[in-house]
Amino acid sequence: MNNTKLPLLPKELISLRRLLAFSGTVYLVWWFAVEALLPDSFNPFLGRILVVAGFFVALGLSYVNQWVQNHLRFLMGVCLWILTLHYFYLFYNNHGGMDWIIGCYITVLAICFYFLSNTSLLSYTGFVIVLSTVIVFMIPSLQKSVFLPGLVTILIQANIGMRARLNLIQTRALAANMSENVRIRDEFISIASHELKTPISTLKLQTQLIERDIKKSAQPYTPEKLTQTVALLNRQVDRLFELVETMLDVSRISAGRLTLDKEVIHLPEIIQEIVTGLQMENLVTIHAPKDLTINADRIRMSQVILNLVTNAKKYGNEKPVQIKLESNKSQVILTVEDQGLGIAPEFIDRIFNRFERAISAQHISGLGLGLYISKQIIDAHNGTIKVESELGIGSRFTVILPRPH
Ligand code: ADP
């Protein structure tokens, strides 16, 4: 009945489960009450048991099956359509003379309104109007009653009320989203400018020193000194370039423009290049089968590995780092393990989010974006990335990538 395209939020899943349990139980109680209060009414056992079973089967399956969980709104809707159908069936067989059925039916409507979307309420309205029109023709006495006009009035009111409620919810969500976006933007600007300042200040200092040297002496630079100075300037420019690239990646991800250019890549070679590039040969042990290849985006995968190894260096307390690459028929598993600072349990789940850091910028600087970008890249490759860590003991990052046969 409801929009099934959006995934369920955990809170909504809980409320739908409660609603299923509530509806099934109310129906069960109602069934016993009618049995006792109106023993001669038409109220077949099988029909009732099927409707109650519908609610509880959907509820039970939502605990064991992900598909059911994802489509619980839809299944709840199906249960309510069946329940409505059942009411009309009872109404017809009790010759339209049972007020208790109408009373209970109003309860069903109330439950429906709790979670219906606009479209589903409209289709439900159509469904009920068709059923009631048919029943009015089948039970002539109803033509002289307010049954159909009364029902149509309730449904029109419900539709108008629902539209107003949805508009309100949308306006609120929009406002909340906008202020959240402003907060994220401000945070980003403040972190980014802080991070950019360091290499820019160093560059500025270097150029001032060069300027001073030039002014001071006629021949200030030997080739060795020049090479040294240029290397220093280059390092700062590289750092700036890296920071700007990271920011661009974040905006690419937000705009859904992270594209992959897949090819067969040789992972052990890439790992070796990165370790050499970071001058970490003395610290790192690599265990990798020589010929391991995978179909992935070379630049993006290198970015992930570079981020994990850089972090192992940055947060690794200069202690040994182990990089392991394993594979089986369906997966390639990469682990990067250090014996450094470790991560406190309260941060473990958050460090893959944007700007989340488990350490203050005063201690070790960073944008808090590397793992976020890495996770997006791994997700785009249909893989997973996770971390196990203990504060003061070390961290192990594991990347699992699927390997198509
Ligand atoms: P950055 O390093 O720029 O802060 P990341 O997204 O790469 O951003 O990492 C997020 C946070 O996760 C880091 O700030 C750090 O607190 C924590 N972290 C990442 N890797 C490690 C590691 N190997 N050991 C301990 N903490 C880590």
JSON list of C-alpha atoms in Angstrom, two decimals, residues 59 122 170 216 280 337 348 364 366 373 379 394:
[
{"chain": "A", "resi": 59, "resn": "LEU", "atom": "CA", "xyz": [5.55, -10.21, 11.47]},
{"chain": "A", "resi": 122, "resn": "LEU", "atom": "CA", "xyz": [-5.92, 6.94, -3.10]},
{"chain": "A", "resi": 170, "resn": "GLN", "atom": "CA", "xyz": [7.78, 17.20, 3.89]},
{"chain": "A", "resi": 216, "resn": "LYS", "atom": "CA", "xyz": [71.36, 38.58, 1.03]},
{"chain": "A", "resi": 280, "resn": "MET", "atom": "CA", "xyz": [57.79, 2.20, 4.76]},
{"chain": "A", "resi": 337, "resn": "GLU", "atom": "CA", "xyz": [47.08, -4.45, 10.57]},
{"chain": "A", "resi": 348, "resn": "ILE", "atom": "CA", "xyz": [34.52, 2.20, 15.65]},
{"chain": "A", "resi": 364, "resn": "ILE", "atom": "CA", "xyz": [47.35, 14.24, 14.53]},
{"chain": "A", "resi": 366, "resn": "GLY", "atom": "CA", "xyz": [43.49, 15.00, 9.13]},
{"chain": "A", "resi": 373, "resn": "ILE", "atom": "CA", "xyz": [35.99, 7.95, 0.54]},
{"chain": "A", "resi": 379, "resn": "ASP", "atom": "CA", "xyz": [30.89, -0.07, -1.90]},
{"chain": "A", "resi": 394, "resn": "GLY", "atom": "CA", "xyz": [46.24, -1.71, 17.33]}
]
